[in-house]
Amino acid sequence: MSNIIYLGYYFKVQPVQPGVEILIAELGYAGFESFVETEEGVTAYIQKEDCHDKILNDIQILDSEEFDISFTSEEIEQVNWNQEWEKNFNPIIVDDKCSVRAPFHEKPDTEFDIIIEPKMSFGTGHHETTHMMIQHILKNDFEGKTVLDMGCGTGVLAILAEMKGAKPLDAIDFDNWCYLNSLENVERNSCKHITVVEGDASILSGRHYDIVIANINRNILLNDIETYVKTLNEEGLLFLSGFYSEDIPIIKAECNKQDLVHVETLKRNNWVALKFKK
């Protein structure tokens, strides 16, 4: 990695919370690889070769009247990513049942304890969408279910699903860093039934699942929901997140076209996680 050139984007955000959490989530989906929260906002890193003039066009929070966000950017020297995230990564506990922590954190008294090293991938559990998807998994029966975790990031959702009895499971992400990091985290949590795959929805042909988890972004979801539904067994469940409350009508409309029934909505700081049944 010594020859890889990175760009650093330095964002000032007001109000800082929940602005920073929302911004990090959107930047992660846009391709930014690592984040360091600051007193004024957040610094986001992306490989120079992956950046383009329109990289921020789909970052909806930048156009929101609820937040005042400014930024500068510069080419930076190679960053010690492990050192950066270790300084800023704190453990979380979801609904007093599931902890997501790093190996150097003290083990909490929770039913499910997930150990991850997110490095440059996305999905530590701190972001609203991952947090709500963890809540969905905690509330639903996964025992003996076949599961797809689409856009798996760090693999945290697939790992929790296996801890709740699901098998076998596929964890799929098109991003190579996410693929490699998920492999590491699956092994770190002694998971035996998760297959990590690098790819997108085009590789789902012929695969079938009882439950599909897709925590991506609105545009990808709208494009791929039909494909997800084709993989679902009868009475199967589809969990979707990665979009705002105002996106609910368009997401529901697409799911209605696929004869899915809306079951439940979770909301957290204007982010949403929906549950549908086939």
PDB file of C-alpha atoms in Angstrom:
ATOM      1  CA  MET A   1       0.000   0.000   0.000  1.00  0.00           C
ATOM      2  CA  SER A   2       3.020   2.316   0.182  1.00  0.00           C
ATOM      3  CA  ASN A   3       2.431   3.612  -3.347  1.00  0.00           C
ATOM      4  CA  ILE A   4      -1.261   4.405  -2.862  1.00  0.00           C
ATOM      5  CA  ILE A   5      -2.075   8.104  -2.797  1.00  0.00           C
ATOM      6  CA  TYR A   6      -4.929   9.301  -0.607  1.00  0.00           C
ATOM      7  CA  LEU A   7      -7.021  12.435  -0.413  1.00  0.00           C
ATOM      8  CA  GLY A   8      -8.192  13.821   2.912  1.00  0.00           C
ATOM      9  CA  TYR A   9     -11.478  15.713   3.127  1.00  0.00           C
ATOM     10  CA  TYR A  10     -11.823  17.861   6.235  1.00  0.00           C
ATOM     11  CA  PHE A  11     -15.479  18.511   7.063  1.00  0.00           C
ATOM     12  CA  LYS A  12     -16.788  21.067   9.573  1.00  0.00           C
ATOM     13  CA  VAL A  13     -20.339  20.167  10.611  1.00  0.00           C
ATOM     14  CA  GLN A  14     -22.952  22.091  12.592  1.00  0.00           C
ATOM     15  CA  PRO A  15     -24.630  20.674  14.548  1.00  0.00           C
ATOM     16  CA  VAL A  16     -21.921  18.055  14.983  1.00  0.00           C
ATOM     17  CA  GLN A  17     -24.422  15.343  16.001  1.00  0.00           C
ATOM     18  CA  PRO A  18     -26.250  13.742  14.359  1.00  0.00           C
ATOM     19  CA  GLY A  19     -24.615  15.508  11.390  1.00  0.00           C
ATOM     20  CA  VAL A  20     -21.313  13.647  11.584  1.00  0.00           C
ATOM     21  CA  GLU A  21     -22.981  10.222  11.869  1.00  0.00           C
ATOM     22  CA  ILE A  22     -25.165  10.901   8.849  1.00  0.00           C
ATOM     23  CA  LEU A  23     -22.252  12.315   6.846  1.00  0.00           C
ATOM     24  CA  ILE A  24     -19.997   9.348   7.625  1.00  0.00           C
ATOM     25  CA  ALA A  25     -22.688   6.903   6.545  1.00  0.00           C
ATOM     26  CA  GLU A  26     -23.247   8.676   3.218  1.00  0.00           C
ATOM     27  CA  LEU A  27     -19.526   9.094   2.528  1.00  0.00           C
ATOM     28  CA  GLY A  28     -18.963   5.418   3.260  1.00  0.00           C
ATOM     29  CA  TYR A  29     -21.515   4.446   0.642  1.00  0.00           C
ATOM     30  CA  ALA A  30     -19.889   6.863  -1.822  1.00  0.00           C
ATOM     31  CA  GLY A  31     -16.530   5.108  -1.508  1.00  0.00           C
ATOM     32  CA  PHE A  32     -14.656   6.873   1.284  1.00  0.00           C
ATOM     33  CA  GLU A  33     -12.624   4.300   3.182  1.00  0.00           C
ATOM     34  CA  SER A  34     -11.796   5.624   6.615  1.00  0.00           C
ATOM     35  CA  PHE A  35     -13.006   8.327   8.997  1.00  0.00           C
ATOM     36  CA  VAL A  36     -11.596  10.194  11.982  1.00  0.00           C
ATOM     37  CA  GLU A  37     -14.069  12.255  14.010  1.00  0.00           C
ATOM     38  CA  THR A  38     -12.857  15.649  15.181  1.00  0.00           C
ATOM     39  CA  GLU A  39     -14.217  18.318  17.524  1.00  0.00           C
ATOM     40  CA  GLU A  40     -15.563  20.255  14.550  1.00  0.00           C
ATOM     41  CA  GLY A  41     -16.691  17.374  12.357  1.00  0.00           C
ATOM     42  CA  VAL A  42     -14.896  14.544  10.580  1.00  0.00           C
ATOM     43  CA  THR A  43     -11.937  13.816   8.332  1.00  0.00           C
ATOM     44  CA  ALA A  44     -12.676  11.346   5.521  1.00  0.00           C
ATOM     45  CA  TYR A  45     -10.110   9.494   3.439  1.00  0.00           C
ATOM     46  CA  ILE A  46     -10.371   8.097  -0.078  1.00  0.00           C
ATOM     47  CA  GLN A  47      -7.872   6.716  -2.565  1.00  0.00           C
ATOM     48  CA  LYS A  48      -7.032   9.346  -5.164  1.00  0.00           C
ATOM     49  CA  GLU A  49      -7.703   6.904  -8.001  1.00  0.00           C
ATOM     50  CA  ASP A  50     -11.228   6.269  -6.656  1.00  0.00           C
ATOM     51  CA  CYS A  51     -12.076   9.964  -6.365  1.00  0.00           C
ATOM     52  CA  HIS A  52     -13.731  12.038  -9.094  1.00  0.00           C
ATOM     53  CA  ASP A  53     -15.196  15.513  -9.519  1.00  0.00           C
ATOM     54  CA  LYS A  54     -18.744  14.363  -8.737  1.00  0.00           C
ATOM     55  CA  ILE A  55     -17.900  12.180  -5.711  1.00  0.00           C
ATOM     56  CA  LEU A  56     -19.927  14.418  -3.386  1.00  0.00           C
ATOM     57  CA  ASN A  57     -22.945  14.915  -5.682  1.00  0.00           C
ATOM     58  CA  ASP A  58     -24.991  12.160  -4.012  1.00  0.00           C
ATOM     59  CA  ILE A  59     -24.148  13.200  -0.445  1.00  0.00           C
ATOM     60  CA  GLN A  60     -27.632  14.394   0.460  1.00  0.00           C
ATOM     61  CA  ILE A  61     -26.764  15.923   3.825  1.00  0.00           C
ATOM     62  CA  LEU A  62     -24.571  18.527   2.095  1.00  0.00           C
ATOM     63  CA  ASP A  63     -27.766  20.028   0.629  1.00  0.00           C
ATOM     64  CA  SER A  64     -29.790  19.745   3.833  1.00  0.00           C
ATOM     65  CA  GLU A  65     -31.006  22.983   5.391  1.00  0.00           C
ATOM     66  CA  GLU A  66     -30.752  21.335   8.818  1.00  0.00           C
ATOM     67  CA  PHE A  67     -26.940  21.316   8.755  1.00  0.00           C
ATOM     68  CA  ASP A  68     -24.166  23.775   7.964  1.00  0.00           C
ATOM     69  CA  ILE A  69     -21.296  21.833   6.387  1.00  0.00           C
ATOM     70  CA  SER A  70     -18.073  23.116   4.834  1.00  0.00           C
ATOM     71  CA  PHE A  71     -14.949  21.249   3.784  1.00  0.00           C
ATOM     72  CA  THR A  72     -11.460  21.439   2.356  1.00  0.00           C
ATOM     73  CA  SER A  73      -9.416  18.658   0.783  1.00  0.00           C
ATOM     74  CA  GLU A  74      -5.784  17.864   0.120  1.00  0.00           C
ATOM     75  CA  GLU A  75      -3.494  15.089  -1.012  1.00  0.00           C
ATOM     76  CA  ILE A  76      -2.010  13.415   2.045  1.00  0.00           C
ATOM     77  CA  GLU A  77       0.816  11.140   3.039  1.00  0.00           C
ATOM     78  CA  GLN A  78       0.152   7.484   3.750  1.00  0.00           C
ATOM     79  CA  VAL A  79      -1.943   7.048   6.911  1.00  0.00           C
ATOM     80  CA  ASN A  80      -1.497   4.363   9.555  1.00  0.00           C
ATOM     81  CA  TRP A  81      -5.151   3.322   9.429  1.00  0.00           C
ATOM     82  CA  ASN A  82      -5.012   0.905  12.347  1.00  0.00           C
ATOM     83  CA  GLN A  83      -3.544   3.580  14.598  1.00  0.00           C
ATOM     84  CA  GLU A  84      -6.126   6.143  13.503  1.00  0.00           C
ATOM     85  CA  TRP A  85      -9.210   4.004  14.098  1.00  0.00           C
ATOM     86  CA  GLU A  86      -7.906   2.568  17.363  1.00  0.00           C
ATOM     87  CA  LYS A  87      -7.731   6.122  18.702  1.00  0.00           C
ATOM     88  CA  ASN A  88     -11.339   6.813  17.741  1.00  0.00           C
ATOM     89  CA  PHE A  89     -13.222   3.497  17.848  1.00  0.00           C
ATOM     90  CA  ASN A  90     -15.352   3.016  20.964  1.00  0.00           C
ATOM     91  CA  PRO A  91     -17.388  -0.118  21.735  1.00  0.00           C
ATOM     92  CA  ILE A  92     -21.170   0.032  21.380  1.00  0.00           C
ATOM     93  CA  ILE A  93     -24.001  -1.957  22.934  1.00  0.00           C
ATOM     94  CA  VAL A  94     -27.327  -2.365  21.111  1.00  0.00           C
ATOM     95  CA  ASP A  95     -30.460  -2.907  23.210  1.00  0.00           C
ATOM     96  CA  ASP A  96     -28.362  -4.325  26.081  1.00  0.00           C
ATOM     97  CA  LYS A  97     -28.024  -7.540  24.081  1.00  0.00           C
ATOM     98  CA  CYS A  98     -25.313  -7.121  21.452  1.00  0.00           C
ATOM     99  CA  SER A  99     -21.882  -5.540  21.785  1.00  0.00           C
ATOM    100  CA  VAL A 100     -19.623  -4.552  18.905  1.00  0.00           C
ATOM    101  CA  ARG A 101     -16.060  -3.913  20.010  1.00  0.00           C
ATOM    102  CA  ALA A 102     -12.400  -4.184  19.109  1.00  0.00           C
ATOM    103  CA  PRO A 103     -10.090  -6.911  20.485  1.00  0.00           C
ATOM    104  CA  PHE A 104      -8.465  -4.474  22.923  1.00  0.00           C
ATOM    105  CA  HIS A 105     -11.781  -3.492  24.551  1.00  0.00           C
ATOM    106  CA  GLU A 106     -12.929  -5.172  27.750  1.00  0.00           C
ATOM    107  CA  LYS A 107     -15.541  -7.903  27.208  1.00  0.00           C
ATOM    108  CA  PRO A 108     -19.001  -6.648  28.217  1.00  0.00           C
ATOM    109  CA  ASP A 109     -21.796  -8.684  29.770  1.00  0.00           C
ATOM    110  CA  THR A 110     -23.989  -9.113  26.678  1.00  0.00           C
ATOM    111  CA  GLU A 111     -25.636 -12.133  25.096  1.00  0.00           C
ATOM    112  CA  PHE A 112     -23.896 -11.506  21.780  1.00  0.00           C
ATOM    113  CA  ASP A 113     -20.346 -10.155  21.648  1.00  0.00           C
ATOM    114  CA  ILE A 114     -18.918  -9.275  18.225  1.00  0.00           C
ATOM    115  CA  ILE A 115     -15.224  -8.455  17.869  1.00  0.00           C
ATOM    116  CA  ILE A 116     -14.187  -6.559  14.752  1.00  0.00           C
ATOM    117  CA  GLU A 117     -11.273  -4.615  13.351  1.00  0.00           C
ATOM    118  CA  PRO A 118     -12.953  -2.361  10.796  1.00  0.00           C
ATOM    119  CA  LYS A 119      -9.730  -0.932   9.354  1.00  0.00           C
ATOM    120  CA  MET A 120     -10.787   0.725   6.092  1.00  0.00           C
ATOM    121  CA  SER A 121     -14.191  -0.871   5.606  1.00  0.00           C
ATOM    122  CA  PHE A 122     -17.635   0.314   6.649  1.00  0.00           C
ATOM    123  CA  GLY A 123     -20.090  -0.957   9.229  1.00  0.00           C
ATOM    124  CA  THR A 124     -18.764  -0.828  12.767  1.00  0.00           C
ATOM    125  CA  GLY A 125     -22.247  -0.660  14.240  1.00  0.00           C
ATOM    126  CA  HIS A 126     -21.880   3.006  15.141  1.00  0.00           C
ATOM    127  CA  HIS A 127     -23.810   4.208  12.121  1.00  0.00           C
ATOM    128  CA  GLU A 128     -27.568   4.464  12.304  1.00  0.00           C
ATOM    129  CA  THR A 129     -28.292   1.948   9.576  1.00  0.00           C
ATOM    130  CA  THR A 130     -26.073  -0.812  10.978  1.00  0.00           C
ATOM    131  CA  HIS A 131     -27.401  -0.153  14.480  1.00  0.00           C
ATOM    132  CA  MET A 132     -31.014  -0.611  13.339  1.00  0.00           C
ATOM    133  CA  MET A 133     -30.215  -3.718  11.319  1.00  0.00           C
ATOM    134  CA  ILE A 134     -28.671  -5.208  14.454  1.00  0.00           C
ATOM    135  CA  GLN A 135     -31.937  -4.387  16.232  1.00  0.00           C
ATOM    136  CA  HIS A 136     -33.925  -6.178  13.510  1.00  0.00           C
ATOM    137  CA  ILE A 137     -31.729  -9.265  13.792  1.00  0.00           C
ATOM    138  CA  LEU A 138     -32.039  -9.298  17.578  1.00  0.00           C
ATOM    139  CA  LYS A 139     -35.844  -9.134  17.358  1.00  0.00           C
ATOM    140  CA  ASN A 140     -36.332 -11.855  14.734  1.00  0.00           C
ATOM    141  CA  ASP A 141     -35.907 -15.635  14.550  1.00  0.00           C
ATOM    142  CA  PHE A 142     -32.786 -16.634  12.611  1.00  0.00           C
ATOM    143  CA  GLU A 143     -32.472 -20.205  13.908  1.00  0.00           C
ATOM    144  CA  GLY A 144     -31.712 -22.531  10.981  1.00  0.00           C
ATOM    145  CA  LYS A 145     -32.419 -19.811   8.397  1.00  0.00           C
ATOM    146  CA  THR A 146     -30.412 -19.346   5.218  1.00  0.00           C
ATOM    147  CA  VAL A 147     -29.253 -15.729   5.077  1.00  0.00           C
ATOM    148  CA  LEU A 148     -27.791 -13.230   2.619  1.00  0.00           C
ATOM    149  CA  ASP A 149     -25.969 -10.164   3.973  1.00  0.00           C
ATOM    150  CA  MET A 150     -25.748  -7.919   0.890  1.00  0.00           C
ATOM    151  CA  GLY A 151     -23.244  -5.087   1.116  1.00  0.00           C
ATOM    152  CA  CYS A 152     -21.743  -6.721   4.185  1.00  0.00           C
ATOM    153  CA  GLY A 153     -19.094  -4.073   5.022  1.00  0.00           C
ATOM    154  CA  THR A 154     -17.251  -5.494   8.032  1.00  0.00           C
ATOM    155  CA  GLY A 155     -19.484  -8.596   8.094  1.00  0.00           C
ATOM    156  CA  VAL A 156     -20.994  -7.618  11.446  1.00  0.00           C
ATOM    157  CA  LEU A 157     -24.610  -8.383  10.449  1.00  0.00           C
ATOM    158  CA  ALA A 158     -23.790 -11.810   9.032  1.00  0.00           C
ATOM    159  CA  ILE A 159     -21.754 -12.574  12.147  1.00  0.00           C
ATOM    160  CA  LEU A 160     -24.658 -11.695  14.434  1.00  0.00           C
ATOM    161  CA  ALA A 161     -27.074 -13.696  12.262  1.00  0.00           C
ATOM    162  CA  GLU A 162     -24.874 -16.783  12.657  1.00  0.00           C
ATOM    163  CA  MET A 163     -24.654 -16.182  16.405  1.00  0.00           C
ATOM    164  CA  LYS A 164     -28.466 -16.299  16.375  1.00  0.00           C
ATOM    165  CA  GLY A 165     -28.440 -19.698  14.685  1.00  0.00           C
ATOM    166  CA  ALA A 166     -28.588 -18.907  10.963  1.00  0.00           C
ATOM    167  CA  LYS A 167     -26.839 -21.248   8.517  1.00  0.00           C
ATOM    168  CA  PRO A 168     -25.586 -21.233   5.882  1.00  0.00           C
ATOM    169  CA  LEU A 169     -24.956 -17.550   5.178  1.00  0.00           C
ATOM    170  CA  ASP A 170     -23.491 -15.551   2.296  1.00  0.00           C
ATOM    171  CA  ALA A 171     -21.845 -12.186   3.003  1.00  0.00           C
ATOM    172  CA  ILE A 172     -21.329 -10.251  -0.237  1.00  0.00           C
ATOM    173  CA  ASP A 173     -19.674  -6.906  -0.968  1.00  0.00           C
ATOM    174  CA  PHE A 174     -18.290  -5.423  -4.179  1.00  0.00           C
ATOM    175  CA  ASP A 175     -15.566  -3.510  -2.327  1.00  0.00           C
ATOM    176  CA  ASN A 176     -12.299  -5.438  -2.020  1.00  0.00           C
ATOM    177  CA  TRP A 177     -11.439  -3.889   1.355  1.00  0.00           C
ATOM    178  CA  CYS A 178     -14.827  -4.911   2.739  1.00  0.00           C
ATOM    179  CA  TYR A 179     -14.421  -8.416   1.315  1.00  0.00           C
ATOM    180  CA  LEU A 180     -11.000  -8.875   2.923  1.00  0.00           C
ATOM    181  CA  ASN A 181     -12.041  -7.314   6.224  1.00  0.00           C
ATOM    182  CA  SER A 182     -15.177  -9.471   6.403  1.00  0.00           C
ATOM    183  CA  LEU A 183     -13.046 -12.572   5.891  1.00  0.00           C
ATOM    184  CA  GLU A 184     -10.867 -11.503   8.830  1.00  0.00           C
ATOM    185  CA  ASN A 185     -13.813 -10.692  11.095  1.00  0.00           C
ATOM    186  CA  VAL A 186     -15.647 -13.929  10.263  1.00  0.00           C
ATOM    187  CA  GLU A 187     -12.550 -15.860  11.314  1.00  0.00           C
ATOM    188  CA  ARG A 188     -12.004 -13.640  14.360  1.00  0.00           C
ATOM    189  CA  ASN A 189     -15.503 -14.475  15.634  1.00  0.00           C
ATOM    190  CA  SER A 190     -15.082 -18.216  14.962  1.00  0.00           C
ATOM    191  CA  CYS A 191     -17.963 -18.302  12.477  1.00  0.00           C
ATOM    192  CA  LYS A 192     -18.285 -21.626  10.665  1.00  0.00           C
ATOM    193  CA  HIS A 193     -21.201 -21.107   8.298  1.00  0.00           C
ATOM    194  CA  ILE A 194     -20.490 -17.769   6.557  1.00  0.00           C
ATOM    195  CA  THR A 195     -19.156 -17.654   3.004  1.00  0.00           C
ATOM    196  CA  VAL A 196     -17.723 -14.238   2.105  1.00  0.00           C
ATOM    197  CA  VAL A 197     -17.950 -13.329  -1.572  1.00  0.00           C
ATOM    198  CA  GLU A 198     -16.624 -10.341  -3.524  1.00  0.00           C
ATOM    199  CA  GLY A 199     -19.265  -9.159  -6.005  1.00  0.00           C
ATOM    200  CA  ASP A 200     -22.620  -7.470  -6.484  1.00  0.00           C
ATOM    201  CA  ALA A 201     -26.227  -8.516  -7.118  1.00  0.00           C
ATOM    202  CA  SER A 202     -25.305  -9.937 -10.512  1.00  0.00           C
ATOM    203  CA  ILE A 203     -23.875 -13.042  -8.795  1.00  0.00           C
ATOM    204  CA  LEU A 204     -27.125 -13.909  -6.997  1.00  0.00           C
ATOM    205  CA  SER A 205     -28.665 -15.924  -9.837  1.00  0.00           C
ATOM    206  CA  GLY A 206     -29.600 -19.394  -8.608  1.00  0.00           C
ATOM    207  CA  ARG A 207     -29.092 -18.574  -4.924  1.00  0.00           C
ATOM    208  CA  HIS A 208     -31.976 -18.859  -2.442  1.00  0.00           C
ATOM    209  CA  TYR A 209     -32.417 -17.561   1.094  1.00  0.00           C
ATOM    210  CA  ASP A 210     -34.948 -17.409   3.911  1.00  0.00           C
ATOM    211  CA  ILE A 211     -33.727 -13.936   4.898  1.00  0.00           C
ATOM    212  CA  VAL A 212     -32.050 -11.171   2.910  1.00  0.00           C
ATOM    213  CA  ILE A 213     -30.336  -8.260   4.686  1.00  0.00           C
ATOM    214  CA  ALA A 214     -29.381  -5.300   2.477  1.00  0.00           C
ATOM    215  CA  ASN A 215     -27.843  -2.261   4.122  1.00  0.00           C
ATOM    216  CA  ILE A 216     -26.698  -0.266   1.106  1.00  0.00           C
ATOM    217  CA  ASN A 217     -28.051   2.999  -0.334  1.00  0.00           C
ATOM    218  CA  ARG A 218     -31.336   4.011  -1.885  1.00  0.00           C
ATOM    219  CA  ASN A 219     -30.303   3.919  -5.529  1.00  0.00           C
ATOM    220  CA  ILE A 220     -28.659   0.510  -5.337  1.00  0.00           C
ATOM    221  CA  LEU A 221     -31.609  -0.875  -3.389  1.00  0.00           C
ATOM    222  CA  LEU A 222     -34.128   0.407  -5.944  1.00  0.00           C
ATOM    223  CA  ASN A 223     -32.096  -1.199  -8.701  1.00  0.00           C
ATOM    224  CA  ASP A 224     -31.615  -4.533  -6.931  1.00  0.00           C
ATOM    225  CA  ILE A 225     -34.769  -5.180  -4.877  1.00  0.00           C
ATOM    226  CA  GLU A 226     -36.261  -7.280  -7.686  1.00  0.00           C
ATOM    227  CA  THR A 227     -33.117  -9.436  -7.677  1.00  0.00           C
ATOM    228  CA  TYR A 228     -33.252  -9.845  -3.898  1.00  0.00           C
ATOM    229  CA  VAL A 229     -36.898 -10.930  -4.052  1.00  0.00           C
ATOM    230  CA  LYS A 230     -36.094 -13.573  -6.670  1.00  0.00           C
ATOM    231  CA  THR A 231     -33.670 -15.153  -4.200  1.00  0.00           C
ATOM    232  CA  LEU A 232     -36.216 -15.179  -1.350  1.00  0.00           C
ATOM    233  CA  ASN A 233     -37.946 -18.411  -0.401  1.00  0.00           C
ATOM    234  CA  GLU A 234     -41.698 -18.333   0.262  1.00  0.00           C
ATOM    235  CA  GLU A 235     -42.514 -16.516   3.522  1.00  0.00           C
ATOM    236  CA  GLY A 236     -38.993 -15.099   3.345  1.00  0.00           C
ATOM    237  CA  LEU A 237     -37.995 -11.835   5.031  1.00  0.00           C
ATOM    238  CA  LEU A 238     -36.273  -8.824   3.490  1.00  0.00           C
ATOM    239  CA  PHE A 239     -34.589  -6.194   5.683  1.00  0.00           C
ATOM    240  CA  LEU A 240     -33.602  -2.938   3.978  1.00  0.00           C
ATOM    241  CA  SER A 241     -31.656   0.075   5.246  1.00  0.00           C
ATOM    242  CA  GLY A 242     -29.339   2.818   4.025  1.00  0.00           C
ATOM    243  CA  PHE A 243     -31.859   5.577   3.292  1.00  0.00           C
ATOM    244  CA  TYR A 244     -33.819   8.410   4.900  1.00  0.00           C
ATOM    245  CA  SER A 245     -37.393   8.625   6.177  1.00  0.00           C
ATOM    246  CA  GLU A 246     -38.384  10.635   3.105  1.00  0.00           C
ATOM    247  CA  ASP A 247     -37.271   7.712   0.917  1.00  0.00           C
ATOM    248  CA  ILE A 248     -39.798   5.320   2.483  1.00  0.00           C
ATOM    249  CA  PRO A 249     -42.546   5.874  -0.136  1.00  0.00           C
ATOM    250  CA  ILE A 250     -40.307   5.079  -3.111  1.00  0.00           C
ATOM    251  CA  ILE A 251     -38.789   2.032  -1.375  1.00  0.00           C
ATOM    252  CA  LYS A 252     -42.234   0.755  -0.372  1.00  0.00           C
ATOM    253  CA  ALA A 253     -43.557   1.307  -3.904  1.00  0.00           C
ATOM    254  CA  GLU A 254     -40.801  -0.858  -5.367  1.00  0.00           C
ATOM    255  CA  CYS A 255     -41.392  -3.553  -2.745  1.00  0.00           C
ATOM    256  CA  ASN A 256     -45.133  -3.460  -3.434  1.00  0.00           C
ATOM    257  CA  LYS A 257     -44.373  -4.085  -7.118  1.00  0.00           C
ATOM    258  CA  GLN A 258     -42.620  -7.272  -5.981  1.00  0.00           C
ATOM    259  CA  ASP A 259     -45.669  -8.315  -3.888  1.00  0.00           C
ATOM    260  CA  LEU A 260     -43.859  -7.812  -0.612  1.00  0.00           C
ATOM    261  CA  VAL A 261     -45.768  -6.927   2.549  1.00  0.00           C
ATOM    262  CA  HIS A 262     -44.394  -4.203   4.815  1.00  0.00           C
ATOM    263  CA  VAL A 263     -44.110  -5.468   8.402  1.00  0.00           C
ATOM    264  CA  GLU A 264     -42.101  -3.017  10.492  1.00  0.00           C
ATOM    265  CA  THR A 265     -40.233   0.294  10.400  1.00  0.00           C
ATOM    266  CA  LEU A 266     -37.334   1.335  12.618  1.00  0.00           C
ATOM    267  CA  LYS A 267     -36.148   4.961  12.656  1.00  0.00           C
ATOM    268  CA  ARG A 268     -33.016   6.531  14.081  1.00  0.00           C
ATOM    269  CA  ASN A 269     -32.025  10.165  13.438  1.00  0.00           C
ATOM    270  CA  ASN A 270     -34.010  10.235  10.180  1.00  0.00           C
ATOM    271  CA  TRP A 271     -32.430   6.978   8.949  1.00  0.00           C
ATOM    272  CA  VAL A 272     -34.768   4.032   8.389  1.00  0.00           C
ATOM    273  CA  ALA A 273     -34.651   0.230   8.421  1.00  0.00           C
ATOM    274  CA  LEU A 274     -37.660  -1.575   6.943  1.00  0.00           C
ATOM    275  CA  LYS A 275     -38.841  -5.163   7.278  1.00  0.00           C
ATOM    276  CA  PHE A 276     -40.820  -6.858   4.486  1.00  0.00           C
ATOM    277  CA  LYS A 277     -42.269 -10.333   4.067  1.00  0.00           C
ATOM    278  CA  LYS A 278     -42.744 -12.288   0.852  1.00  0.00           C
TER     279      LYS A 278
END
